mmCIF file of C-alpha atoms in Angstrom:
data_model
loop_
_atom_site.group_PDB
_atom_site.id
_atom_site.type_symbol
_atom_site.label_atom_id
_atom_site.label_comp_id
_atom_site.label_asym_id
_atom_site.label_seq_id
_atom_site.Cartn_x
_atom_site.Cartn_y
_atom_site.Cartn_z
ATOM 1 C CA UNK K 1477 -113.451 -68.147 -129.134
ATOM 2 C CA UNK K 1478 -114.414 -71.606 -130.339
ATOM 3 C CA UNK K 1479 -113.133 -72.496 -133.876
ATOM 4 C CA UNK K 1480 -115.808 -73.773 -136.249
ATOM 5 C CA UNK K 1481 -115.477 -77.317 -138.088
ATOM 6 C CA UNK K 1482 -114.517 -77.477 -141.900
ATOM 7 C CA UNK K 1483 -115.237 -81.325 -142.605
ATOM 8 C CA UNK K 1484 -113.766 -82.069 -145.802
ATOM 9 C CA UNK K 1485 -115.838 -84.412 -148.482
ATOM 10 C CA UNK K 1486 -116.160 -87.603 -148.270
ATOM 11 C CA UNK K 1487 -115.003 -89.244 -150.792
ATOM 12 C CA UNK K 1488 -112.882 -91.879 -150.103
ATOM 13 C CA UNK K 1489 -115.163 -93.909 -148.562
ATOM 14 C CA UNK K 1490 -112.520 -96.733 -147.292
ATOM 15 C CA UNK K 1491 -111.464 -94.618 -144.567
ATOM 16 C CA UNK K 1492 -111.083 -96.019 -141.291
ATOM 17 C CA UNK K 1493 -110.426 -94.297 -138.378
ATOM 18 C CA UNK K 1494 -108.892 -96.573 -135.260
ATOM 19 C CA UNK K 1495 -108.541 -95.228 -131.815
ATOM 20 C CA UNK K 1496 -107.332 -97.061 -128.575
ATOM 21 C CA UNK K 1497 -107.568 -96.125 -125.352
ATOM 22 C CA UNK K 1498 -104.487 -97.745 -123.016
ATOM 23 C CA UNK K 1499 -104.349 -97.517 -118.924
ATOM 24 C CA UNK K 1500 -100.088 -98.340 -118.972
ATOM 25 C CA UNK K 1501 -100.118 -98.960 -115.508
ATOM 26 C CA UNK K 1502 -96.785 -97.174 -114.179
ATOM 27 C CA UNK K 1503 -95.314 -96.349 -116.951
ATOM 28 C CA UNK K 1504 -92.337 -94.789 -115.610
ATOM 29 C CA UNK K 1505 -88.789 -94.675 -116.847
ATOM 30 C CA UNK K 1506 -85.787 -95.659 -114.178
ATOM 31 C CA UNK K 1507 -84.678 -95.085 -112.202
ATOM 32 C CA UNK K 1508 -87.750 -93.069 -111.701
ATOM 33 C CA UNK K 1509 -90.519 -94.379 -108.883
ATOM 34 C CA UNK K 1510 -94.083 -94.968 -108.416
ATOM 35 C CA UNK K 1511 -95.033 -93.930 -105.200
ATOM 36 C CA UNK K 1512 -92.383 -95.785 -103.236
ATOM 37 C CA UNK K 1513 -88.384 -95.622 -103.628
ATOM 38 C CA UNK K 1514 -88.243 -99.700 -103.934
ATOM 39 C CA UNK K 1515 -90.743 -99.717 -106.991
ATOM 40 C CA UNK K 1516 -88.474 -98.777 -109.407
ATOM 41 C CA UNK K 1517 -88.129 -100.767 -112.833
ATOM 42 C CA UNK K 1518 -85.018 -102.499 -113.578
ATOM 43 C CA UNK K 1519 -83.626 -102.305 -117.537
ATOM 44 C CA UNK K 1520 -85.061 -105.663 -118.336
ATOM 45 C CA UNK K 1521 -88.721 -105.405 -116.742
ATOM 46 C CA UNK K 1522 -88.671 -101.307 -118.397
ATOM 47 C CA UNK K 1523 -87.814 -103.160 -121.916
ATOM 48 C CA UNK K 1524 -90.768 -105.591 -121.271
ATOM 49 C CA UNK K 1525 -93.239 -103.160 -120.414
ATOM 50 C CA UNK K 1526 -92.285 -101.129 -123.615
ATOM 51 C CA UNK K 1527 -92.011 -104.405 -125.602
ATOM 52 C CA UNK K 1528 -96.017 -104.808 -124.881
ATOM 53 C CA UNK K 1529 -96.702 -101.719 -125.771
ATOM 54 C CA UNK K 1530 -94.643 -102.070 -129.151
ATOM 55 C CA UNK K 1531 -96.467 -105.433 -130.532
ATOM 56 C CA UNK K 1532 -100.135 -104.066 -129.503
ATOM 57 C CA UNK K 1533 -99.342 -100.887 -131.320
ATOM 58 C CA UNK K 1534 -97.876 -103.281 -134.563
ATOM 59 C CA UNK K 1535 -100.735 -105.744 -134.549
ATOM 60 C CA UNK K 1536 -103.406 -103.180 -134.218
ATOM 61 C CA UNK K 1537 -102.215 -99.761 -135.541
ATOM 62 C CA UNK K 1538 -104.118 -97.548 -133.916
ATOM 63 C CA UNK K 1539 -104.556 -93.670 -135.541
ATOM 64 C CA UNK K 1540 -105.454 -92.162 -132.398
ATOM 65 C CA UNK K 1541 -104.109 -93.471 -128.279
ATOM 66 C CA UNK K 1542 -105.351 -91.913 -125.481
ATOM 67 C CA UNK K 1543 -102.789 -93.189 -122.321
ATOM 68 C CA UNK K 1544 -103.508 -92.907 -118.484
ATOM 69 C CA UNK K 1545 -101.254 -94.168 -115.719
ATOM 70 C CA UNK K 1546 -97.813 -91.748 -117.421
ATOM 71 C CA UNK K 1547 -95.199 -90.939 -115.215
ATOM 72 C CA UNK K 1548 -92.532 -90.758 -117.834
ATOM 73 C CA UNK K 1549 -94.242 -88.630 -120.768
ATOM 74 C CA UNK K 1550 -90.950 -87.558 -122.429
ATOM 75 C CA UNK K 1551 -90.217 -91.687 -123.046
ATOM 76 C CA UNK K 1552 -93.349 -92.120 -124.044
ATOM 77 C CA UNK K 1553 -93.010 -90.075 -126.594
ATOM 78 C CA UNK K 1554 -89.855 -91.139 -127.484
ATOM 79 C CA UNK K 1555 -91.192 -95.083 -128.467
ATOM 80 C CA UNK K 1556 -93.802 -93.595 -130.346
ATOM 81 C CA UNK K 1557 -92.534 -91.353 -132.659
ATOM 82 C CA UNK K 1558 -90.756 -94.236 -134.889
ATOM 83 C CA UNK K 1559 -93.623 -96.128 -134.949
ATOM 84 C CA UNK K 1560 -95.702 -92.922 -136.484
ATOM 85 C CA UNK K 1561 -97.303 -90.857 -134.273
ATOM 86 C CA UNK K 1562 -95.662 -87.465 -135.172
ATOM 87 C CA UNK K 1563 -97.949 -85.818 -132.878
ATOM 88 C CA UNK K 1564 -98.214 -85.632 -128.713
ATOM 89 C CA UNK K 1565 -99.292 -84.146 -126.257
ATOM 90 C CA UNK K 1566 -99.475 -84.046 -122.386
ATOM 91 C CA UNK K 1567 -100.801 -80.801 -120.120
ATOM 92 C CA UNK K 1568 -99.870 -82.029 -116.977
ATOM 93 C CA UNK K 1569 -96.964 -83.464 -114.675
ATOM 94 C CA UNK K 1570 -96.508 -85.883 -112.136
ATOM 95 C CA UNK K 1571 -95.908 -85.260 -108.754
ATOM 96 C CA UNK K 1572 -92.191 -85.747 -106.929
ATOM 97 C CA UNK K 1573 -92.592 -87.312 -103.756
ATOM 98 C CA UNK K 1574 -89.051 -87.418 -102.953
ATOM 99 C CA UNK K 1575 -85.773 -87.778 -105.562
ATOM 100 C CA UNK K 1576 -86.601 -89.685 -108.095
ATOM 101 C CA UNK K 1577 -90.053 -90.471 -106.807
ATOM 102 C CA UNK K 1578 -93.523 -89.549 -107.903
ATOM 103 C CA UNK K 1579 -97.297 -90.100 -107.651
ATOM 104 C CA UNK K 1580 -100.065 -88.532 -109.262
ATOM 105 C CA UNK K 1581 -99.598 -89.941 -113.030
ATOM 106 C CA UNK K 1582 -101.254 -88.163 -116.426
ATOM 107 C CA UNK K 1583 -102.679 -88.673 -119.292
ATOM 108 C CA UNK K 1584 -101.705 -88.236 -122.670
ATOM 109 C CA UNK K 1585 -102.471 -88.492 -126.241
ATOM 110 C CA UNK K 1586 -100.905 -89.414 -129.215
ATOM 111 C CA UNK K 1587 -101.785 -89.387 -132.955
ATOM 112 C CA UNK K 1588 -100.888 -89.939 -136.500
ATOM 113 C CA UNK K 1589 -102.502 -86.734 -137.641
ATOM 114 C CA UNK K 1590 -102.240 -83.347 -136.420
ATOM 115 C CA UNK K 1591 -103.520 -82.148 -133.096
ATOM 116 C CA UNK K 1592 -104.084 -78.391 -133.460
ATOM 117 C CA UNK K 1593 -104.303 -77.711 -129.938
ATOM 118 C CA UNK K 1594 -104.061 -79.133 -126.520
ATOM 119 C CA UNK K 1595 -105.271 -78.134 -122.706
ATOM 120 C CA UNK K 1596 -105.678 -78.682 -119.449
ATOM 121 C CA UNK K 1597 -109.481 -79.419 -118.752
ATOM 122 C CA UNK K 1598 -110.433 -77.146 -115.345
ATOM 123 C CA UNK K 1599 -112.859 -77.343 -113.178
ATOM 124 C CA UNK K 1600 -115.475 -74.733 -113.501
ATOM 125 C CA UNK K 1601 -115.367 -72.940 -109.545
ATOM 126 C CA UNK K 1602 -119.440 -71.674 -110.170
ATOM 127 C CA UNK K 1603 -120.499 -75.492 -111.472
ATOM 128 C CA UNK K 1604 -118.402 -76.667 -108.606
ATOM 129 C CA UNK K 1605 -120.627 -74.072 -105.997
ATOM 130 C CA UNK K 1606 -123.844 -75.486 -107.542
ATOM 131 C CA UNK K 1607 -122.792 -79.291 -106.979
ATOM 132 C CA UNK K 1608 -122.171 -78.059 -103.030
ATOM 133 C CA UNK K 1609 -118.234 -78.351 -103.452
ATOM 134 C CA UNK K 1610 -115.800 -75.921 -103.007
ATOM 135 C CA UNK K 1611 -115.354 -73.360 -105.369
ATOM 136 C CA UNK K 1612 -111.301 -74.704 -105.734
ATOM 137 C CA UNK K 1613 -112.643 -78.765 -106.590
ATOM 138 C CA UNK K 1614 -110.532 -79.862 -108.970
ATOM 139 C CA UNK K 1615 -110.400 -83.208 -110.997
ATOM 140 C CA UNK K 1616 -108.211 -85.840 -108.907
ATOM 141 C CA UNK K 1617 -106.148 -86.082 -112.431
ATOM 142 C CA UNK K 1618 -106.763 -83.620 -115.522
ATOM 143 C CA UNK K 1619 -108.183 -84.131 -118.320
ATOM 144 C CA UNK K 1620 -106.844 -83.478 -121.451
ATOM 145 C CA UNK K 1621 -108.522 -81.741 -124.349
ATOM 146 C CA UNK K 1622 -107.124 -81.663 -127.825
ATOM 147 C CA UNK K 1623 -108.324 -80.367 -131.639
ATOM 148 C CA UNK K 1624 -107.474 -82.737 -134.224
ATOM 149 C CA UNK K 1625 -107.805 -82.355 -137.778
ATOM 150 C CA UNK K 1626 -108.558 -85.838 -139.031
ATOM 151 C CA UNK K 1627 -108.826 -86.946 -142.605
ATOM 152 C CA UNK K 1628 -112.841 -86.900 -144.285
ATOM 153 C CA UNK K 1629 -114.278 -85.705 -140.011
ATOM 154 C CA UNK K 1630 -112.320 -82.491 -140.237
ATOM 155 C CA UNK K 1631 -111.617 -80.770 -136.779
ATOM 156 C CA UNK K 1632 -112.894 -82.965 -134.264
ATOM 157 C CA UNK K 1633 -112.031 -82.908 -130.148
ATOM 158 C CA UNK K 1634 -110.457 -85.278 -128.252
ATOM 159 C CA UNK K 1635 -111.101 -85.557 -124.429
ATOM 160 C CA UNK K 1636 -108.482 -88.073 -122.601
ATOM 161 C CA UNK K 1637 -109.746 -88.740 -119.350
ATOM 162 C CA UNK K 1638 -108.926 -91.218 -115.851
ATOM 163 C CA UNK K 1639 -111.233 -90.537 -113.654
ATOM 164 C CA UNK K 1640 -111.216 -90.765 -109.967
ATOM 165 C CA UNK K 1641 -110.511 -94.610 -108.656
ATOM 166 C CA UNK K 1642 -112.863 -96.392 -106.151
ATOM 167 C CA UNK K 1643 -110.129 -96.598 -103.522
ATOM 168 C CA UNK K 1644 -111.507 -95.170 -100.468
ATOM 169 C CA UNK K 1645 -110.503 -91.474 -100.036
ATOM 170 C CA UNK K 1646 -108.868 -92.385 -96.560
ATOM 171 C CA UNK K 1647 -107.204 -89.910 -94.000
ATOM 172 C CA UNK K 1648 -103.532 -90.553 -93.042
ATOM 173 C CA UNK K 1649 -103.515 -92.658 -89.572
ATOM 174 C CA UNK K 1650 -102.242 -90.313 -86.662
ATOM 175 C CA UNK K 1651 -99.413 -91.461 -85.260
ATOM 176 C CA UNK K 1652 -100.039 -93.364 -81.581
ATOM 177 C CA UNK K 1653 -103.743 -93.370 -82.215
ATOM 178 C CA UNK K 1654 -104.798 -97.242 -82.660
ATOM 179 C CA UNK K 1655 -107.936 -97.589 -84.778
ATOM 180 C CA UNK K 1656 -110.619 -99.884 -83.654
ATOM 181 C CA UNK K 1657 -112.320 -102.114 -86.099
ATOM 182 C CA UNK K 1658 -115.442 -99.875 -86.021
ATOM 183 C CA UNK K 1659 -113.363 -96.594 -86.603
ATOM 184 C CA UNK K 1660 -112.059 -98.843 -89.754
ATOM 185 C CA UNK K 1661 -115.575 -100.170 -90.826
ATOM 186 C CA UNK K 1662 -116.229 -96.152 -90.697
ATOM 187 C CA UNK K 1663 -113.096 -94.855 -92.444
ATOM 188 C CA UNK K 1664 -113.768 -97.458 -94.988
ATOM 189 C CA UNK K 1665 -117.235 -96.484 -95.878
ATOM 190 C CA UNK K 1666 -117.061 -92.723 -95.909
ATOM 191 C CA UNK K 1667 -113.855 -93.229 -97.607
ATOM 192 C CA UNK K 1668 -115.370 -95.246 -100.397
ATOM 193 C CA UNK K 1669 -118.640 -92.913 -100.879
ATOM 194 C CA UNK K 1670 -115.889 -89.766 -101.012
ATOM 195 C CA UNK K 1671 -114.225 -91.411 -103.834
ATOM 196 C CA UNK K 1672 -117.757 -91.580 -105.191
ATOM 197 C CA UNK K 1673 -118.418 -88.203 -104.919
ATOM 198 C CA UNK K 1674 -115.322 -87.321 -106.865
ATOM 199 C CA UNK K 1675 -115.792 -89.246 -109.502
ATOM 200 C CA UNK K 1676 -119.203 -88.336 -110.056
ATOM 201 C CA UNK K 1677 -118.592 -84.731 -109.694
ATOM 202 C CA UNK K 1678 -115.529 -85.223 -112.515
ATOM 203 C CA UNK K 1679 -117.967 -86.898 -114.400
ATOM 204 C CA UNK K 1680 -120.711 -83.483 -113.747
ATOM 205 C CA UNK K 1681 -117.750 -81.477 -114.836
ATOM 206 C CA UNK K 1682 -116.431 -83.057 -117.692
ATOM 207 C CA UNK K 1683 -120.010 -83.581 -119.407
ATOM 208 C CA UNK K 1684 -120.382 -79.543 -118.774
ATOM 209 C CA UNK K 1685 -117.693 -78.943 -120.738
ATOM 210 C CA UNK K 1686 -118.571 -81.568 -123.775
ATOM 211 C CA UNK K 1687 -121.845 -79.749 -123.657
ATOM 212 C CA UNK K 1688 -120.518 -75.627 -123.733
ATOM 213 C CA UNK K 1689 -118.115 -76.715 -126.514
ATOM 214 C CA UNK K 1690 -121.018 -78.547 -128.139
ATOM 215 C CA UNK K 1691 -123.183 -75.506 -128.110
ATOM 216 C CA UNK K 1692 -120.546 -73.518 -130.152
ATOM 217 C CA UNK K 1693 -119.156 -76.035 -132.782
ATOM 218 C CA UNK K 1694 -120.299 -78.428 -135.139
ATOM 219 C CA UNK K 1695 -117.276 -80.691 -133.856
ATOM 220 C CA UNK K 1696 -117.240 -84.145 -133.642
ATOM 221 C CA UNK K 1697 -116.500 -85.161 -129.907
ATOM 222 C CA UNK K 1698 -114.565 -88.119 -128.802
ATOM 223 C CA UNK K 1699 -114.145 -89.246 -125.189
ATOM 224 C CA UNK K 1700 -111.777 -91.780 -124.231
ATOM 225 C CA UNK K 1701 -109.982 -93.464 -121.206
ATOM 226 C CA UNK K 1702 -110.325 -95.382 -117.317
ATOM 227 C CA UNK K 1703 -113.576 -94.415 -115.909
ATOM 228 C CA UNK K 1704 -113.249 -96.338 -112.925
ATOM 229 C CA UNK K 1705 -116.931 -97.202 -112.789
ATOM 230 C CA UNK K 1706 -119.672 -99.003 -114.823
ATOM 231 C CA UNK K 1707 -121.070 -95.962 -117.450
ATOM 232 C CA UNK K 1708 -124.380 -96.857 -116.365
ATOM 233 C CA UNK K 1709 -124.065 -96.291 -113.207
ATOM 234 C CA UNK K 1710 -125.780 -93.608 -111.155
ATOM 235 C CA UNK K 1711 -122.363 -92.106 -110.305
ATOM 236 C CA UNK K 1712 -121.477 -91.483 -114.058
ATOM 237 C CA UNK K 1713 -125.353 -90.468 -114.210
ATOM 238 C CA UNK K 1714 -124.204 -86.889 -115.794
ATOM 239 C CA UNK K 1715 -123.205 -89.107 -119.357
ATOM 240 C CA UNK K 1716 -126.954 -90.292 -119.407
ATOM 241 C CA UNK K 1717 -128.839 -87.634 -121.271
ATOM 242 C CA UNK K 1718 -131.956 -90.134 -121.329
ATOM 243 C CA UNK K 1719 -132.715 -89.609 -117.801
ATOM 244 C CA UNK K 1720 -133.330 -85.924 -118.293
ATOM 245 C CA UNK K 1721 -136.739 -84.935 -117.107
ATOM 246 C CA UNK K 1722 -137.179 -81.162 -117.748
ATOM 247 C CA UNK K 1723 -135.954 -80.908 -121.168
ATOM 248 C CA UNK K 1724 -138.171 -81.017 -124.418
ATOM 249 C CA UNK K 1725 -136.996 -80.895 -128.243
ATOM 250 C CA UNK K 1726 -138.763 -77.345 -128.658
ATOM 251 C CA UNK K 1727 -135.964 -75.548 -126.030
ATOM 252 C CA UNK K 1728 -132.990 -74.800 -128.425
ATOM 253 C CA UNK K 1729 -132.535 -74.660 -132.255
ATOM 254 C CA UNK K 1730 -130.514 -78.076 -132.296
ATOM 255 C CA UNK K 1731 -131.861 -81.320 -131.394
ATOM 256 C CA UNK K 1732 -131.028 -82.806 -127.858
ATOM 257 C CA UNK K 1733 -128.979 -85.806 -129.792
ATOM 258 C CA UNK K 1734 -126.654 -83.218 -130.580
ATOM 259 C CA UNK K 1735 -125.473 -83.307 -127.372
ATOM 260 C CA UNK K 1736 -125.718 -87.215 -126.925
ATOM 261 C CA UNK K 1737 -122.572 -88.769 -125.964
ATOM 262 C CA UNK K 1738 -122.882 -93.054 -127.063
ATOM 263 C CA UNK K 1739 -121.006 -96.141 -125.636
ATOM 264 C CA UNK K 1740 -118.929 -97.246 -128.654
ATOM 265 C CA UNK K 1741 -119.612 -100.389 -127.329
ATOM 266 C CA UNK K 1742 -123.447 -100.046 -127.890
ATOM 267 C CA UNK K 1743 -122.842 -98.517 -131.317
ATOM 268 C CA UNK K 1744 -121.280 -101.623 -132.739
ATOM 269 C CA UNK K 1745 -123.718 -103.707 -131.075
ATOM 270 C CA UNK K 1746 -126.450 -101.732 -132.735
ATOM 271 C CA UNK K 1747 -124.874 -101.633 -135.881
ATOM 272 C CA UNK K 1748 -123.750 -105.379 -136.378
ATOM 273 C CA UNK K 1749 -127.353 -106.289 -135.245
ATOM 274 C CA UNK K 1750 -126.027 -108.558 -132.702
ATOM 275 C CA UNK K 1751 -127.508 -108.154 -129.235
ATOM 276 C CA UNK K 1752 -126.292 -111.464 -127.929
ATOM 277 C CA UNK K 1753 -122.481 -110.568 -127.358
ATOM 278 C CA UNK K 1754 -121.310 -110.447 -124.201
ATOM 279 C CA UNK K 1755 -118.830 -107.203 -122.746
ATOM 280 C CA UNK K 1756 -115.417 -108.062 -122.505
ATOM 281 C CA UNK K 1757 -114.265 -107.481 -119.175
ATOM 282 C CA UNK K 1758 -111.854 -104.692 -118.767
ATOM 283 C CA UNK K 1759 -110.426 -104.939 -115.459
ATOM 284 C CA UNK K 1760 -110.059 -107.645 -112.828
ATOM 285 C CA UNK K 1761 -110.130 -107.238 -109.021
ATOM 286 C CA UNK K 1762 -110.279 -110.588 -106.893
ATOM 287 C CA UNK K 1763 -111.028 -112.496 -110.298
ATOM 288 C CA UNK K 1764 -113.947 -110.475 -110.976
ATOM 289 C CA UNK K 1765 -114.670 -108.758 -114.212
ATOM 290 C CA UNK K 1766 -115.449 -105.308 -114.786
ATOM 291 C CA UNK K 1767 -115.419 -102.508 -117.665
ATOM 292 C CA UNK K 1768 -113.917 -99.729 -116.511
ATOM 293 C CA UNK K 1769 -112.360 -98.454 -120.003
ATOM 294 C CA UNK K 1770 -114.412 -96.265 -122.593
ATOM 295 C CA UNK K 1771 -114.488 -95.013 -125.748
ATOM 296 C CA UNK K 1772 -117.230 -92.349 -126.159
ATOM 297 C CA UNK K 1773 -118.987 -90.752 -129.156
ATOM 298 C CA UNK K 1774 -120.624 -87.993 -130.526
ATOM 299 C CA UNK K 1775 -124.017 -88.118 -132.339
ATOM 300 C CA UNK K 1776 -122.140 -87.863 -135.471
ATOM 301 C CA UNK K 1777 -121.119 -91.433 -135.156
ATOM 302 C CA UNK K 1778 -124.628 -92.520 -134.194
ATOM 303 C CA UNK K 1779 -125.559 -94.587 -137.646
ATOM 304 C CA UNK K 1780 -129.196 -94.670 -136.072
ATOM 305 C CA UNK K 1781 -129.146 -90.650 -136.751
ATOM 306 C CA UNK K 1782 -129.919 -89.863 -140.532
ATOM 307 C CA UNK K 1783 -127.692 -87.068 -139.996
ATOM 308 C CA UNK K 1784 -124.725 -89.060 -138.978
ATOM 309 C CA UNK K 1785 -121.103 -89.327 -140.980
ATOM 310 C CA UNK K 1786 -119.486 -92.001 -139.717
ATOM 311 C CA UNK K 1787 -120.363 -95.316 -137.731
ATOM 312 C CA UNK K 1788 -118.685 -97.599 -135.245
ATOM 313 C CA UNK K 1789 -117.132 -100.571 -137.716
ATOM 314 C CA UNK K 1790 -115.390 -102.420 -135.072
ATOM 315 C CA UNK K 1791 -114.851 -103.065 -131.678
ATOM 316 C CA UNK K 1792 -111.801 -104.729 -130.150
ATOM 317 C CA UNK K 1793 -110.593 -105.464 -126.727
ATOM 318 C CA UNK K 1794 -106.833 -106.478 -126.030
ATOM 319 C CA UNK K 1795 -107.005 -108.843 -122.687
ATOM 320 C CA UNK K 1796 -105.193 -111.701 -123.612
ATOM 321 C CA UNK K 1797 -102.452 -110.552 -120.862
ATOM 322 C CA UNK K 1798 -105.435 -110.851 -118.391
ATOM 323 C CA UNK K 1799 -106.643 -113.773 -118.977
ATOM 324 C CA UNK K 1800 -104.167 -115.693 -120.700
ATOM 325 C CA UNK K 1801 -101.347 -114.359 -119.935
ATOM 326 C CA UNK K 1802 -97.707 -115.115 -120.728
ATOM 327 C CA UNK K 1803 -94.955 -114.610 -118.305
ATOM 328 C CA UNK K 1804 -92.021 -113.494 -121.186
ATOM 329 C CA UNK K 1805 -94.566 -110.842 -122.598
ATOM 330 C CA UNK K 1806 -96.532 -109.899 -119.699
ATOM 331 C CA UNK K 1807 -95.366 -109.223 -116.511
ATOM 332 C CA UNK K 1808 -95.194 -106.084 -116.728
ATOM 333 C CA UNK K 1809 -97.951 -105.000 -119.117
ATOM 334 C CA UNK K 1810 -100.889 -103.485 -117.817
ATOM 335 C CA UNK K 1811 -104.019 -104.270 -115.379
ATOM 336 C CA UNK K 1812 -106.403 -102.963 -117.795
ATOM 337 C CA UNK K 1813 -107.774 -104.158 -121.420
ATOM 338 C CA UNK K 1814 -106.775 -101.692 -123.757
ATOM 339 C CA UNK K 1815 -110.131 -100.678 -125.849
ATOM 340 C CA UNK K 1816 -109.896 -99.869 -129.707
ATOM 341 C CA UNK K 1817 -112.535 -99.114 -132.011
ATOM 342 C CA UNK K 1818 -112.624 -98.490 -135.989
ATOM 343 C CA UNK K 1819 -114.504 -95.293 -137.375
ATOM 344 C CA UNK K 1820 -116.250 -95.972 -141.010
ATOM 345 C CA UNK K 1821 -117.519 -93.352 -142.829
ATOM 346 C CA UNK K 1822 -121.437 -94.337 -143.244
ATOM 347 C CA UNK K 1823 -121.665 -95.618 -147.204
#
């Protein structure tokens, strides 16, 4: 049973709504480990990394965080509640490796208003059979998927997301067996085009899911976090409802927009009337840039659509510890931008 939206009036029309998306990067408390015994934090780099995270959150005060890369949920938690955020949630754990060891991080989400409920996004087994996987695929990291209530949008749902990385899926070296540079060449590639297949089929599933709950609420839908790929890419081709070929306006009793999901980023650019920005970068590898971090958005904060309530204001990306970054503050910060954008309601 899906609950059905009661958006309250609107009006107080100085609300802004901020939300931030924030890859942490290892965010694990000691003397827990990330994937190896000898990467464990000592007190002073663990009070940097949450010292970061501390002044973003105070110069830029965001309502709603979506977090990848959490090993340490509980301490997460912990530093944000002062600062606010009454509310959190995580619906996974990470995986011990050995004592005090651990790989596969989650995500989580935090907020200054209420969030009425929180799951574990599946994998559908039948969707999986007709995308030729196994009935048992699963997403390399859950999603999460939250109900908020949120001042003047009313219930509105919240999808926290890191999808699968481009490091090449790789099989573990047998012992004694020396590869040759051609097995390598060949691990490399099918290893690479496995990761793609992941993350495109996370992307197939997670789109499925915006689009069931999207055919049985009026909800506002917000998707946030590390994509690990450009969103125009043919391998997050399952966001792009514009290359659709066999669907028509005349098949169902609400528009196809409804079940649009925008780029925040092209939102603001839209609205501002400014085509001649240039992306900020979100992530660096070998000193080249690449977005990798999104904040996505209903049709409902589509300011092109008459029908719309609210509209992209702002758009803000935090990669000063990137590209200019300073050793005292951020060392042990993050390798990712952090994203934030400001909801207004349309005037």
């Amino acid at each position: 049973m899906f609950a059905t939206n009661s958006r309250s009036s609107f009006a107080h029309s100085a609300f802004g709504l901020k939300l931030a998306t924030i890859n942490l990067f290892n965010f694990i408390e000691p003397p827990g480990a990330f994937y190896e015994f000898s990467n464990i934090y000592t007190e002073e780099q663990w009070h940097q990394k949450r010292a970061w995270l501390n002044r973003y959150i105070g110069s830029y005060q965001p309502d709603i965080i979506a977090f990848q890369e959490v090993f340490s949920a509980s301490a997460l938690k912990a530093l944000l509640e002062p600062l606010g955020y009454r509310f959190f949630s995580v619906v996974d754990e990470p995986e011990p490796i050995d004592e005090y060891v651990y790989r596969s991080p989650v995500v989580t989400l935090a907020s200054r208003y209420p969030i009425l409920s929180a799951l574990p996004l599946r994998a559908d087994p039948e969707l999986s059979l007709k995308l030729g996987m196994n009935e048992d695929f699963e997403y390399s990291r859950l999603p999460l998927f939250a109900t908020l209530e949120l001042p003047s949008l009313g219930q509105t749902d919240v999808y926290v997301v890191h999808l699968k990385s481009k490091r090449p899926m790789m099989e573990e070296k047998k012992e004694g067996v020396e590869r040759t540079l051609h097995d390598s060449i060949c691990a490399e590639i099918s290893g690479s085009w496995a990761s793609s297949i992941q993350r495109g089929s996370e992307a197939c599933h997670l789109m499925a899911s915006i689009l069931t709950r999207r055919s049985h609420t009026n909800n506002p839908a917000i998707v946030m976090g590390d994509f690990n790929d450009d969103i125009d890419s043919e391998v997050l081709s399952a966001f792009h409802m514009s290359g659709l070929r066999s669907i028509t306006e005349d098949m169902a009793d609400l528009p196809l927009s409804h079940y649009q999901m925008h780029d925040s980023w092209d939102l603001y650019v839209k609205n501002i009337e400014d085509s001649s920005l240039d992306r900020p970068s979100t992530h660096y590898f070998h000193a080249k840039g690449s977005v990798l971090d999104y904040v996505l958005l209903s049709n409902e904060f589509n300011s092109s659509d008459p029908a719309s309530i609210a509209e992209v204001g702002d758009f803000h990306c935090e990669d000063k510890h990137l590209i200019n970054p300073k050793f005292d503050h951020d060392t042990y910060s993050s390798d990712h931008a952090i994203v934030s954008v400001t909801i207004s309601l349309r005037q």
